[in-house]
JSON list of C-alpha atoms and ligand atoms in Angstrom, two decimals:
[
{"chain": "T", "resi": 5, "resn": "MET", "atom": "CA", "xyz": [10.36, 0.06, -11.60]},
{"chain": "T", "resi": 6, "resn": "SER", "atom": "CA", "xyz": [7.47, 2.49, -11.91]},
{"chain": "T", "resi": 7, "resn": "GLU", "atom": "CA", "xyz": [6.81, 1.65, -15.58]},
{"chain": "T", "resi": 8, "resn": "LEU", "atom": "CA", "xyz": [6.69, -2.06, -14.84]},
{"chain": "T", "resi": 9, "resn": "ALA", "atom": "CA", "xyz": [4.50, -1.64, -11.77]},
{"chain": "T", "resi": 10, "resn": "ALA", "atom": "CA", "xyz": [2.06, 0.61, -13.68]},
{"chain": "T", "resi": 11, "resn": "GLU", "atom": "CA", "xyz": [1.89, -2.06, -16.40]},
{"chain": "T", "resi": 12, "resn": "ARG", "atom": "CA", "xyz": [1.03, -4.69, -13.78]},
{"chain": "T", "resi": 13, "resn": "ILE", "atom": "CA", "xyz": [-1.92, -2.63, -12.50]},
{"chain": "T", "resi": 14, "resn": "ILE", "atom": "CA", "xyz": [-3.16, -1.86, -16.01]},
{"chain": "T", "resi": 15, "resn": "SER", "atom": "CA", "xyz": [-3.01, -5.44, -17.19]},
{"chain": "T", "resi": 16, "resn": "TYR", "atom": "CA", "xyz": [-4.73, -6.66, -14.02]},
{"chain": "T", "resi": 17, "resn": "ILE", "atom": "CA", "xyz": [-7.56, -4.18, -14.53]},
{"chain": "T", "resi": 18, "resn": "LYS", "atom": "CA", "xyz": [-7.92, -5.11, -18.20]},
{"chain": "T", "resi": 19, "resn": "GLN", "atom": "CA", "xyz": [-8.29, -8.77, -17.25]},
{"chain": "T", "resi": 20, "resn": "ASN", "atom": "CA", "xyz": [-10.42, -8.09, -14.18]},
{"chain": "T", "resi": 21, "resn": "PRO", "atom": "CA", "xyz": [-12.58, -5.03, -14.84]},
{"chain": "T", "resi": 22, "resn": "THR", "atom": "CA", "xyz": [-14.49, -5.32, -11.53]},
{"chain": "T", "resi": 23, "resn": "ALA", "atom": "CA", "xyz": [-11.42, -5.81, -9.33]},
{"chain": "T", "resi": 24, "resn": "THR", "atom": "CA", "xyz": [-10.62, -4.32, -5.94]},
{"chain": "T", "resi": 25, "resn": "ILE", "atom": "CA", "xyz": [-7.19, -2.70, -6.21]},
{"chain": "T", "resi": 26, "resn": "CYS", "atom": "CA", "xyz": [-5.31, -1.94, -2.99]},
{"chain": "T", "resi": 27, "resn": "LEU", "atom": "CA", "xyz": [-2.82, 0.91, -3.17]},
{"chain": "T", "resi": 28, "resn": "ALA", "atom": "CA", "xyz": [-0.16, 1.95, -0.65]},
{"chain": "T", "resi": 29, "resn": "GLY", "atom": "CA", "xyz": [0.64, 5.47, 0.42]},
{"chain": "T", "resi": 30, "resn": "GLY", "atom": "CA", "xyz": [4.23, 6.64, 0.83]},
{"chain": "T", "resi": 31, "resn": "TYR", "atom": "CA", "xyz": [6.72, 8.01, -1.67]},
{"chain": "T", "resi": 32, "resn": "THR", "atom": "CA", "xyz": [7.83, 4.82, -3.45]},
{"chain": "T", "resi": 33, "resn": "PRO", "atom": "CA", "xyz": [4.73, 4.29, -5.62]},
{"chain": "T", "resi": 34, "resn": "ILE", "atom": "CA", "xyz": [4.25, 7.92, -6.68]},
{"chain": "T", "resi": 35, "resn": "GLY", "atom": "CA", "xyz": [6.06, 7.41, -10.02]},
{"chain": "T", "resi": 36, "resn": "THR", "atom": "CA", "xyz": [3.93, 4.32, -10.62]},
{"chain": "T", "resi": 37, "resn": "TYR", "atom": "CA", "xyz": [0.75, 6.27, -9.89]},
{"chain": "T", "resi": 38, "resn": "GLN", "atom": "CA", "xyz": [1.75, 9.09, -12.24]},
{"chain": "T", "resi": 39, "resn": "ILE", "atom": "CA", "xyz": [2.46, 6.65, -15.07]},
{"chain": "T", "resi": 40, "resn": "PHE", "atom": "CA", "xyz": [-0.65, 4.62, -14.32]},
{"chain": "T", "resi": 41, "resn": "SER", "atom": "CA", "xyz": [-2.87, 7.73, -14.37]},
{"chain": "T", "resi": 42, "resn": "GLN", "atom": "CA", "xyz": [-1.35, 9.01, -17.57]},
{"chain": "T", "resi": 43, "resn": "LYS", "atom": "CA", "xyz": [-1.61, 5.68, -19.39]},
{"chain": "T", "resi": 44, "resn": "ALA", "atom": "CA", "xyz": [-5.10, 5.02, -18.05]},
{"chain": "T", "resi": 45, "resn": "LYS", "atom": "CA", "xyz": [-6.22, 8.39, -19.42]},
{"chain": "T", "resi": 46, "resn": "GLU", "atom": "CA", "xyz": [-4.50, 7.97, -22.77]},
{"chain": "T", "resi": 47, "resn": "SER", "atom": "CA", "xyz": [-5.86, 4.47, -23.29]},
{"chain": "T", "resi": 48, "resn": "LYS", "atom": "CA", "xyz": [-9.29, 5.33, -21.82]},
{"chain": "T", "resi": 49, "resn": "LEU", "atom": "CA", "xyz": [-8.91, 2.39, -19.43]},
{"chain": "T", "resi": 50, "resn": "ASP", "atom": "CA", "xyz": [-12.35, 1.44, -18.11]},
{"chain": "T", "resi": 51, "resn": "LEU", "atom": "CA", "xyz": [-12.28, 2.01, -14.35]},
{"chain": "T", "resi": 52, "resn": "THR", "atom": "CA", "xyz": [-16.05, 2.10, -13.88]},
{"chain": "T", "resi": 53, "resn": "GLY", "atom": "CA", "xyz": [-16.10, -1.34, -12.23]},
{"chain": "T", "resi": 54, "resn": "ILE", "atom": "CA", "xyz": [-12.94, -0.90, -10.14]},
{"chain": "T", "resi": 55, "resn": "THR", "atom": "CA", "xyz": [-12.88, -0.22, -6.41]},
{"chain": "T", "resi": 56, "resn": "PHE", "atom": "CA", "xyz": [-9.69, 1.36, -5.08]},
{"chain": "T", "resi": 57, "resn": "VAL", "atom": "CA", "xyz": [-8.83, 0.36, -1.52]},
{"chain": "T", "resi": 58, "resn": "GLY", "atom": "CA", "xyz": [-6.46, 2.29, 0.72]},
{"chain": "T", "resi": 59, "resn": "LEU", "atom": "CA", "xyz": [-3.86, 0.09, 2.40]},
{"chain": "T", "resi": 60, "resn": "ASP", "atom": "CA", "xyz": [-3.39, 2.25, 5.48]},
{"chain": "T", "resi": 61, "resn": "GLU", "atom": "CA", "xyz": [-3.73, 5.65, 7.13]},
{"chain": "T", "resi": 62, "resn": "TRP", "atom": "CA", "xyz": [-2.23, 7.58, 10.01]},
{"chain": "T", "resi": 63, "resn": "VAL", "atom": "CA", "xyz": [-4.63, 7.83, 12.96]},
{"chain": "T", "resi": 64, "resn": "GLY", "atom": "CA", "xyz": [-5.61, 11.51, 13.25]},
{"chain": "T", "resi": 65, "resn": "LEU", "atom": "CA", "xyz": [-5.22, 12.28, 9.54]},
{"chain": "T", "resi": 66, "resn": "ASN", "atom": "CA", "xyz": [-7.36, 11.93, 6.44]},
{"chain": "T", "resi": 67, "resn": "GLY", "atom": "CA", "xyz": [-7.62, 13.34, 2.92]},
{"chain": "T", "resi": 68, "resn": "ALA", "atom": "CA", "xyz": [-7.77, 16.90, 4.29]},
{"chain": "T", "resi": 69, "resn": "ASP", "atom": "CA", "xyz": [-4.18, 16.55, 5.51]},
{"chain": "T", "resi": 70, "resn": "LYS", "atom": "CA", "xyz": [-1.22, 17.01, 3.18]},
{"chain": "T", "resi": 71, "resn": "GLY", "atom": "CA", "xyz": [1.01, 13.98, 3.47]},
{"chain": "T", "resi": 72, "resn": "SER", "atom": "CA", "xyz": [-1.70, 11.55, 4.54]},
{"chain": "T", "resi": 73, "resn": "CYS", "atom": "CA", "xyz": [-2.02, 8.30, 2.60]},
{"chain": "T", "resi": 74, "resn": "ARG", "atom": "CA", "xyz": [-5.45, 9.34, 1.30]},
{"chain": "T", "resi": 75, "resn": "GLU", "atom": "CA", "xyz": [-4.21, 12.74, 0.15]},
{"chain": "T", "resi": 76, "resn": "THR", "atom": "CA", "xyz": [-1.36, 11.08, -1.77]},
{"chain": "T", "resi": 77, "resn": "LEU", "atom": "CA", "xyz": [-3.82, 8.84, -3.58]},
{"chain": "T", "resi": 78, "resn": "ASP", "atom": "CA", "xyz": [-6.17, 11.81, -4.16]},
{"chain": "T", "resi": 79, "resn": "GLU", "atom": "CA", "xyz": [-3.36, 13.75, -5.79]},
{"chain": "T", "resi": 80, "resn": "TYR", "atom": "CA", "xyz": [-1.91, 11.05, -8.00]},
{"chain": "T", "resi": 81, "resn": "ILE", "atom": "CA", "xyz": [-4.84, 8.73, -8.78]},
{"chain": "T", "resi": 82, "resn": "PHE", "atom": "CA", "xyz": [-8.32, 9.73, -7.63]},
{"chain": "T", "resi": 83, "resn": "ARG", "atom": "CA", "xyz": [-8.39, 13.36, -8.81]},
{"chain": "T", "resi": 84, "resn": "PRO", "atom": "CA", "xyz": [-6.54, 12.87, -12.13]},
{"chain": "T", "resi": 85, "resn": "LEU", "atom": "CA", "xyz": [-8.78, 9.92, -13.02]},
{"chain": "T", "resi": 86, "resn": "HIS", "atom": "CA", "xyz": [-12.00, 11.41, -11.55]},
{"chain": "T", "resi": 87, "resn": "VAL", "atom": "CA", "xyz": [-12.59, 8.32, -9.40]},
{"chain": "T", "resi": 88, "resn": "ARG", "atom": "CA", "xyz": [-15.95, 8.59, -7.69]},
{"chain": "T", "resi": 89, "resn": "GLU", "atom": "CA", "xyz": [-16.13, 8.40, -3.91]},
{"chain": "T", "resi": 90, "resn": "ASP", "atom": "CA", "xyz": [-18.31, 5.27, -4.07]},
{"chain": "T", "resi": 91, "resn": "HIS", "atom": "CA", "xyz": [-15.41, 3.55, -5.88]},
{"chain": "T", "resi": 92, "resn": "ILE", "atom": "CA", "xyz": [-12.98, 4.33, -3.06]},
{"chain": "T", "resi": 93, "resn": "LEU", "atom": "CA", "xyz": [-12.69, 2.44, 0.22]},
{"chain": "T", "resi": 94, "resn": "PHE", "atom": "CA", "xyz": [-10.27, 4.18, 2.58]},
{"chain": "T", "resi": 95, "resn": "PHE", "atom": "CA", "xyz": [-9.62, 4.41, 6.29]},
{"chain": "T", "resi": 96, "resn": "ASP", "atom": "CA", "xyz": [-10.65, 7.74, 7.77]},
{"chain": "T", "resi": 97, "resn": "GLY", "atom": "CA", "xyz": [-7.89, 8.37, 10.29]},
{"chain": "T", "resi": 98, "resn": "LYS", "atom": "CA", "xyz": [-10.08, 11.03, 11.93]},
{"chain": "T", "resi": 99, "resn": "ALA", "atom": "CA", "xyz": [-12.95, 8.62, 12.66]},
{"chain": "T", "resi": 100, "resn": "ALA", "atom": "CA", "xyz": [-14.16, 8.97, 16.26]},
{"chain": "T", "resi": 101, "resn": "ASN", "atom": "CA", "xyz": [-13.65, 5.28, 16.94]},
{"chain": "T", "resi": 102, "resn": "SER", "atom": "CA", "xyz": [-10.59, 3.79, 15.19]},
{"chain": "T", "resi": 103, "resn": "ASP", "atom": "CA", "xyz": [-11.53, 0.16, 15.91]},
{"chain": "T", "resi": 104, "resn": "LYS", "atom": "CA", "xyz": [-15.00, 0.66, 14.45]},
{"chain": "T", "resi": 105, "resn": "GLU", "atom": "CA", "xyz": [-13.47, 2.34, 11.42]},
{"chain": "T", "resi": 106, "resn": "CYS", "atom": "CA", "xyz": [-11.29, -0.73, 10.85]},
{"chain": "T", "resi": 107, "resn": "SER", "atom": "CA", "xyz": [-14.36, -2.98, 11.18]},
{"chain": "T", "resi": 108, "resn": "ARG", "atom": "CA", "xyz": [-16.22, -0.81, 8.65]},
{"chain": "T", "resi": 109, "resn": "VAL", "atom": "CA", "xyz": [-13.40, -1.19, 6.12]},
{"chain": "T", "resi": 110, "resn": "VAL", "atom": "CA", "xyz": [-13.24, -4.97, 6.67]},
{"chain": "T", "resi": 111, "resn": "GLU", "atom": "CA", "xyz": [-17.02, -5.32, 6.24]},
{"chain": "T", "resi": 112, "resn": "GLU", "atom": "CA", "xyz": [-17.17, -3.20, 3.09]},
{"chain": "T", "resi": 113, "resn": "LEU", "atom": "CA", "xyz": [-14.17, -4.99, 1.61]},
{"chain": "T", "resi": 114, "resn": "GLU", "atom": "CA", "xyz": [-15.67, -8.39, 2.35]},
{"chain": "T", "resi": 115, "resn": "GLN", "atom": "CA", "xyz": [-18.93, -7.31, 0.70]},
{"chain": "T", "resi": 116, "resn": "LYS", "atom": "CA", "xyz": [-16.85, -6.68, -2.40]},
{"chain": "T", "resi": 117, "resn": "GLY", "atom": "CA", "xyz": [-15.25, -10.13, -2.17]},
{"chain": "T", "resi": 118, "resn": "GLY", "atom": "CA", "xyz": [-11.93, -9.11, -0.61]},
{"chain": "T", "resi": 119, "resn": "LEU", "atom": "CA", "xyz": [-8.76, -7.84, -2.25]},
{"chain": "T", "resi": 120, "resn": "ASP", "atom": "CA", "xyz": [-7.81, -8.77, -5.79]},
{"chain": "T", "resi": 121, "resn": "PHE", "atom": "CA", "xyz": [-4.62, -6.84, -6.50]},
{"chain": "T", "resi": 122, "resn": "ALA", "atom": "CA", "xyz": [-2.31, -5.17, -3.97]},
{"chain": "T", "resi": 123, "resn": "LEU", "atom": "CA", "xyz": [0.49, -2.72, -4.72]},
{"chain": "T", "resi": 124, "resn": "LEU", "atom": "CA", "xyz": [2.63, -2.37, -1.61]},
{"chain": "T", "resi": 125, "resn": "GLY", "atom": "CA", "xyz": [5.68, -0.55, -0.30]},
{"chain": "T", "resi": 126, "resn": "ILE", "atom": "CA", "xyz": [8.10, -1.59, 2.44]},
{"chain": "T", "resi": 127, "resn": "GLY", "atom": "CA", "xyz": [9.15, 0.33, 5.53]},
{"chain": "T", "resi": 128, "resn": "LEU", "atom": "CA", "xyz": [12.77, 0.53, 6.70]},
{"chain": "T", "resi": 129, "resn": "ASN", "atom": "CA", "xyz": [11.84, -1.99, 9.40]},
{"chain": "T", "resi": 130, "resn": "GLY", "atom": "CA", "xyz": [10.16, -4.34, 6.92]},
{"chain": "T", "resi": 131, "resn": "HIS", "atom": "CA", "xyz": [6.63, -3.16, 7.61]},
{"chain": "T", "resi": 132, "resn": "VAL", "atom": "CA", "xyz": [3.86, -3.54, 5.06]},
{"chain": "T", "resi": 133, "resn": "GLY", "atom": "CA", "xyz": [1.14, -0.94, 5.40]},
{"chain": "T", "resi": 134, "resn": "PHE", "atom": "CA", "xyz": [1.35, -0.40, 9.16]},
{"chain": "T", "resi": 135, "resn": "ASN", "atom": "CA", "xyz": [1.89, -4.09, 9.90]},
{"chain": "T", "resi": 136, "resn": "GLU", "atom": "CA", "xyz": [4.94, -3.60, 12.06]},
{"chain": "T", "resi": 137, "resn": "PRO", "atom": "CA", "xyz": [7.53, -6.27, 13.01]},
{"chain": "T", "resi": 138, "resn": "HIS", "atom": "CA", "xyz": [6.04, -9.19, 15.04]},
{"chain": "T", "resi": 139, "resn": "VAL", "atom": "CA", "xyz": [2.59, -8.55, 13.58]},
{"chain": "T", "resi": 140, "resn": "PRO", "atom": "CA", "xyz": [-0.05, -11.22, 14.22]},
{"chain": "T", "resi": 141, "resn": "MET", "atom": "CA", "xyz": [-0.86, -12.94, 10.93]},
{"chain": "T", "resi": 142, "resn": "GLU", "atom": "CA", "xyz": [-4.57, -13.45, 11.52]},
{"chain": "T", "resi": 143, "resn": "GLN", "atom": "CA", "xyz": [-5.67, -9.83, 11.46]},
{"chain": "T", "resi": 144, "resn": "LYS", "atom": "CA", "xyz": [-7.85, -8.35, 8.73]},
{"chain": "T", "resi": 145, "resn": "ALA", "atom": "CA", "xyz": [-7.64, -4.64, 9.62]},
{"chain": "T", "resi": 146, "resn": "HIS", "atom": "CA", "xyz": [-6.51, -3.12, 12.86]},
{"chain": "T", "resi": 147, "resn": "VAL", "atom": "CA", "xyz": [-5.19, -0.15, 14.78]},
{"chain": "T", "resi": 148, "resn": "VAL", "atom": "CA", "xyz": [-1.44, -0.28, 15.32]},
{"chain": "T", "resi": 149, "resn": "THR", "atom": "CA", "xyz": [0.86, 1.46, 17.76]},
{"chain": "T", "resi": 150, "resn": "LEU", "atom": "CA", "xyz": [3.61, 2.62, 15.46]},
{"chain": "T", "resi": 151, "resn": "ASP", "atom": "CA", "xyz": [7.15, 1.37, 15.77]},
{"chain": "T", "resi": 152, "resn": "ASP", "atom": "CA", "xyz": [9.79, 3.99, 16.68]},
{"chain": "T", "resi": 153, "resn": "VAL", "atom": "CA", "xyz": [11.32, 3.67, 13.19]},
{"chain": "T", "resi": 154, "resn": "THR", "atom": "CA", "xyz": [7.95, 4.45, 11.59]},
{"chain": "T", "resi": 155, "resn": "ARG", "atom": "CA", "xyz": [7.37, 7.47, 13.85]},
{"chain": "T", "resi": 156, "resn": "ASP", "atom": "CA", "xyz": [10.79, 8.87, 12.98]},
{"chain": "T", "resi": 157, "resn": "VAL", "atom": "CA", "xyz": [10.28, 8.34, 9.26]},
{"chain": "T", "resi": 158, "resn": "SER", "atom": "CA", "xyz": [6.78, 9.89, 9.35]},
{"chain": "T", "resi": 159, "resn": "SER", "atom": "CA", "xyz": [8.14, 13.44, 9.49]},
{"chain": "T", "resi": 160, "resn": "LYS", "atom": "CA", "xyz": [9.28, 13.16, 5.85]},
{"chain": "T", "resi": 161, "resn": "TYR", "atom": "CA", "xyz": [5.64, 13.22, 4.70]},
{"chain": "T", "resi": 162, "resn": "PHE", "atom": "CA", "xyz": [4.52, 16.33, 6.59]},
{"chain": "T", "resi": 163, "resn": "LYS", "atom": "CA", "xyz": [5.46, 19.98, 6.11]},
{"chain": "T", "resi": 164, "resn": "GLU", "atom": "CA", "xyz": [4.33, 20.87, 9.61]},
{"chain": "T", "resi": 165, "resn": "VAL", "atom": "CA", "xyz": [5.34, 18.98, 12.73]},
{"chain": "T", "resi": 166, "resn": "ILE", "atom": "CA", "xyz": [2.71, 16.28, 13.17]},
{"chain": "T", "resi": 167, "resn": "LYS", "atom": "CA", "xyz": [3.20, 13.70, 15.88]},
{"chain": "T", "resi": 168, "resn": "VAL", "atom": "CA", "xyz": [1.70, 10.39, 14.85]},
{"chain": "T", "resi": 169, "resn": "SER", "atom": "CA", "xyz": [1.60, 7.44, 17.19]},
{"chain": "T", "resi": 170, "resn": "GLN", "atom": "CA", "xyz": [-0.93, 5.06, 15.65]},
{"chain": "T", "resi": 171, "resn": "GLY", "atom": "CA", "xyz": [-1.98, 3.83, 12.25]},
{"chain": "T", "resi": 172, "resn": "MET", "atom": "CA", "xyz": [-4.90, 1.93, 10.73]},
{"chain": "T", "resi": 173, "resn": "THR", "atom": "CA", "xyz": [-3.97, -0.79, 8.29]},
{"chain": "T", "resi": 174, "resn": "LEU", "atom": "CA", "xyz": [-5.28, -3.75, 6.38]},
{"chain": "T", "resi": 175, "resn": "GLY", "atom": "CA", "xyz": [-3.90, -6.79, 8.16]},
{"chain": "T", "resi": 176, "resn": "MET", "atom": "CA", "xyz": [-1.64, -9.52, 6.81]},
{"chain": "T", "resi": 177, "resn": "LYS", "atom": "CA", "xyz": [-4.54, -11.96, 6.51]},
{"chain": "T", "resi": 178, "resn": "THR", "atom": "CA", "xyz": [-6.40, -9.63, 4.16]},
{"chain": "T", "resi": 179, "resn": "ILE", "atom": "CA", "xyz": [-3.29, -8.64, 2.22]},
{"chain": "T", "resi": 180, "resn": "LEU", "atom": "CA", "xyz": [-2.13, -12.25, 1.77]},
{"chain": "T", "resi": 181, "resn": "SER", "atom": "CA", "xyz": [-5.55, -13.28, 0.46]},
{"chain": "T", "resi": 182, "resn": "SER", "atom": "CA", "xyz": [-5.05, -11.02, -2.61]},
{"chain": "T", "resi": 183, "resn": "ASP", "atom": "CA", "xyz": [-5.08, -12.66, -6.00]},
{"chain": "T", "resi": 184, "resn": "GLN", "atom": "CA", "xyz": [-1.87, -10.82, -6.98]},
{"chain": "T", "resi": 185, "resn": "ILE", "atom": "CA", "xyz": [0.63, -8.83, -4.91]},
{"chain": "T", "resi": 186, "resn": "VAL", "atom": "CA", "xyz": [3.38, -6.50, -6.10]},
{"chain": "T", "resi": 187, "resn": "LEU", "atom": "CA", "xyz": [5.91, -5.08, -3.63]},
{"chain": "T", "resi": 188, "resn": "LEU", "atom": "CA", "xyz": [7.91, -2.03, -4.68]},
{"chain": "T", "resi": 189, "resn": "ALA", "atom": "CA", "xyz": [11.16, -0.70, -3.24]},
{"chain": "T", "resi": 190, "resn": "SER", "atom": "CA", "xyz": [13.54, 1.95, -4.44]},
{"chain": "T", "resi": 191, "resn": "GLY", "atom": "CA", "xyz": [16.71, 3.57, -3.19]},
{"chain": "T", "resi": 192, "resn": "ALA", "atom": "CA", "xyz": [19.79, 2.38, -1.29]},
{"chain": "T", "resi": 193, "resn": "GLU", "atom": "CA", "xyz": [18.15, 2.86, 2.12]},
{"chain": "T", "resi": 194, "resn": "LYS", "atom": "CA", "xyz": [15.79, -0.05, 1.34]},
{"chain": "T", "resi": 195, "resn": "ALA", "atom": "CA", "xyz": [18.56, -2.41, 0.15]},
{"chain": "T", "resi": 196, "resn": "GLU", "atom": "CA", "xyz": [19.24, -4.10, 3.50]},
{"chain": "T", "resi": 197, "resn": "ILE", "atom": "CA", "xyz": [15.64, -4.72, 4.47]},
{"chain": "T", "resi": 198, "resn": "ILE", "atom": "CA", "xyz": [14.84, -5.99, 0.97]},
{"chain": "T", "resi": 199, "resn": "ALA", "atom": "CA", "xyz": [17.74, -8.47, 1.20]},
{"chain": "T", "resi": 200, "resn": "GLN", "atom": "CA", "xyz": [16.42, -9.68, 4.57]},
{"chain": "T", "resi": 201, "resn": "ALA", "atom": "CA", "xyz": [12.85, -9.95, 3.30]},
{"chain": "T", "resi": 202, "resn": "VAL", "atom": "CA", "xyz": [14.00, -11.94, 0.27]},
{"chain": "T", "resi": 203, "resn": "ASN", "atom": "CA", "xyz": [16.67, -14.14, 1.85]},
{"chain": "T", "resi": 204, "resn": "GLU", "atom": "CA", "xyz": [15.13, -15.03, 5.20]},
{"chain": "T", "resi": 205, "resn": "LYS", "atom": "CA", "xyz": [12.33, -17.48, 5.87]},
{"chain": "T", "resi": 206, "resn": "PRO", "atom": "CA", "xyz": [8.87, -15.86, 6.04]},
{"chain": "T", "resi": 207, "resn": "SER", "atom": "CA", "xyz": [8.45, -14.56, 9.57]},
{"chain": "T", "resi": 208, "resn": "PRO", "atom": "CA", "xyz": [6.31, -11.93, 11.34]},
{"chain": "T", "resi": 209, "resn": "GLU", "atom": "CA", "xyz": [9.58, -10.29, 12.47]},
{"chain": "T", "resi": 210, "resn": "ILE", "atom": "CA", "xyz": [9.86, -8.95, 8.92]},
{"chain": "T", "resi": 211, "resn": "PRO", "atom": "CA", "xyz": [6.26, -8.54, 7.73]},
{"chain": "T", "resi": 212, "resn": "ALA", "atom": "CA", "xyz": [7.33, -8.11, 4.08]},
{"chain": "T", "resi": 213, "resn": "SER", "atom": "CA", "xyz": [8.91, -11.58, 4.19]},
{"chain": "T", "resi": 214, "resn": "LEU", "atom": "CA", "xyz": [5.42, -13.02, 4.74]},
{"chain": "T", "resi": 215, "resn": "LEU", "atom": "CA", "xyz": [4.30, -11.84, 1.32]},
{"chain": "T", "resi": 216, "resn": "SER", "atom": "CA", "xyz": [6.09, -14.78, -0.32]},
{"chain": "T", "resi": 217, "resn": "LEU", "atom": "CA", "xyz": [3.37, -16.98, 1.21]},
{"chain": "T", "resi": 218, "resn": "ASN", "atom": "CA", "xyz": [1.15, -15.64, -1.57]},
{"chain": "T", "resi": 219, "resn": "LYS", "atom": "CA", "xyz": [1.49, -17.69, -4.78]},
{"chain": "T", "resi": 220, "resn": "ASN", "atom": "CA", "xyz": [1.27, -14.71, -7.09]},
{"chain": "T", "resi": 221, "resn": "PHE", "atom": "CA", "xyz": [3.78, -12.38, -5.43]},
{"chain": "T", "resi": 222, "resn": "GLU", "atom": "CA", "xyz": [6.37, -10.28, -7.20]},
{"chain": "T", "resi": 223, "resn": "ILE", "atom": "CA", "xyz": [8.94, -7.75, -5.98]},
{"chain": "T", "resi": 224, "resn": "ILE", "atom": "CA", "xyz": [9.89, -4.92, -8.33]},
{"chain": "T", "resi": 225, "resn": "LEU", "atom": "CA", "xyz": [13.05, -3.04, -7.32]},
{"chain": "T", "resi": 226, "resn": "ASP", "atom": "CA", "xyz": [15.27, -0.36, -8.69]},
{"chain": "T", "resi": 227, "resn": "SER", "atom": "CA", "xyz": [18.96, -1.27, -8.89]},
{"chain": "T", "resi": 228, "resn": "GLU", "atom": "CA", "xyz": [19.84, 0.49, -5.62]},
{"chain": "T", "resi": 229, "resn": "ALA", "atom": "CA", "xyz": [17.21, -1.30, -3.54]},
{"chain": "T", "resi": 230, "resn": "GLY", "atom": "CA", "xyz": [18.22, -4.57, -5.20]},
{"chain": "T", "resi": 231, "resn": "ARG", "atom": "CA", "xyz": [21.96, -4.25, -4.69]},
{"chain": "T", "resi": 232, "resn": "TYR", "atom": "CA", "xyz": [22.18, -7.08, -2.10]},
{"chain": "T", "resi": 233, "resn": "VAL", "atom": "CA", "xyz": [19.76, -9.42, -3.85]},
{"chain": "T", "resi": 234, "resn": "GLU", "atom": "CA", "xyz": [21.55, -12.17, -5.73]},
{"chain": "T", "resi": 235, "resn": "SER", "atom": "CA", "xyz": [20.98, -11.90, -9.46]},
{"chain": "T", "resi": 236, "resn": "SER", "atom": "CA", "xyz": [20.17, -15.61, -9.77]},
{"chain": "T", "resi": 237, "resn": "ARG", "atom": "CA", "xyz": [16.99, -15.21, -7.74]},
{"chain": "R", "resi": 305, "resn": "GLP", "atom": "C1", "xyz": [4.73, 4.08, 5.21]},
{"chain": "R", "resi": 305, "resn": "GLP", "atom": "C2", "xyz": [3.34, 3.62, 4.79]},
{"chain": "R", "resi": 305, "resn": "GLP", "atom": "C3", "xyz": [3.36, 2.43, 3.87]},
{"chain": "R", "resi": 305, "resn": "GLP", "atom": "C4", "xyz": [4.48, 2.59, 2.91]},
{"chain": "R", "resi": 305, "resn": "GLP", "atom": "C5", "xyz": [5.79, 2.48, 3.64]},
{"chain": "R", "resi": 305, "resn": "GLP", "atom": "C6", "xyz": [6.97, 2.90, 2.81]},
{"chain": "R", "resi": 305, "resn": "GLP", "atom": "O1", "xyz": [4.81, 4.28, 6.56]},
{"chain": "R", "resi": 305, "resn": "GLP", "atom": "N1", "xyz": [2.54, 3.30, 5.93]},
{"chain": "R", "resi": 305, "resn": "GLP", "atom": "O2", "xyz": [2.12, 2.29, 3.21]},
{"chain": "R", "resi": 305, "resn": "GLP", "atom": "O3", "xyz": [4.41, 1.58, 1.92]},
{"chain": "R", "resi": 305, "resn": "GLP", "atom": "O4", "xyz": [5.77, 3.17, 4.87]},
{"chain": "R", "resi": 305, "resn": "GLP", "atom": "O5", "xyz": [6.92, 4.28, 2.56]},
{"chain": "R", "resi": 305, "resn": "GLP", "atom": "P1", "xyz": [7.86, 5.00, 1.49]},
{"chain": "R", "resi": 305, "resn": "GLP", "atom": "O6", "xyz": [7.40, 4.48, 0.15]},
{"chain": "R", "resi": 305, "resn": "GLP", "atom": "O7", "xyz": [7.59, 6.47, 1.65]},
{"chain": "R", "resi": 305, "resn": "GLP", "atom": "O8", "xyz": [9.24, 4.60, 1.80]}
]
């Protein structure tokens, strides 16, 4: 899964050297990021025209906090590849005004022409970024009150006890406008939600199911996450 996903990012960048590349936080893509960074270094992949865009962030946290989305990307992509700050567009979860921070990200992203490639994960409740079930489809970036499932899961990212109640996320409108989208899922715990996202009609109840509205959408799974997906699909 990680090898294939890393290949997708590399080939997109080779064909689109000035692309905006949106990357998710979370554990699922870490293997992809390690492989991507290693291969990008080995092949001297030209990243000078690329802008990396953070998909989401916990309100109250930023790159200074272990376990934040930004810190994950710092560790596995930005530091290893020496990505300059002016090539990174990321929510600052510690911004004084969260709504204004979302507007800033939308404006800067639109100045760059929007998203080109998006690498996404899926939450146990089907969320994409922090677009929780029943998300409005017209939003570009917004502050979200986190679902109970997401709050419970959040503790896996933090060594200390950190209570998170809100997130900032790119919205479904912005995500769906990407030129290419790849959704990753691994492990048995994602098998049921992946089956629902794949088998049910696109609906805001399962935000990941909406991704199939994009014409260039692909899901890459490991065998455990794909155990309930019919092989003919
Ligand atoms: C988290 C993040 C998402 C991530 C998803 C899955 O809450 N907000 O960006 O894609 O949930 O995370 P994981 O890959 O750790 O299962």
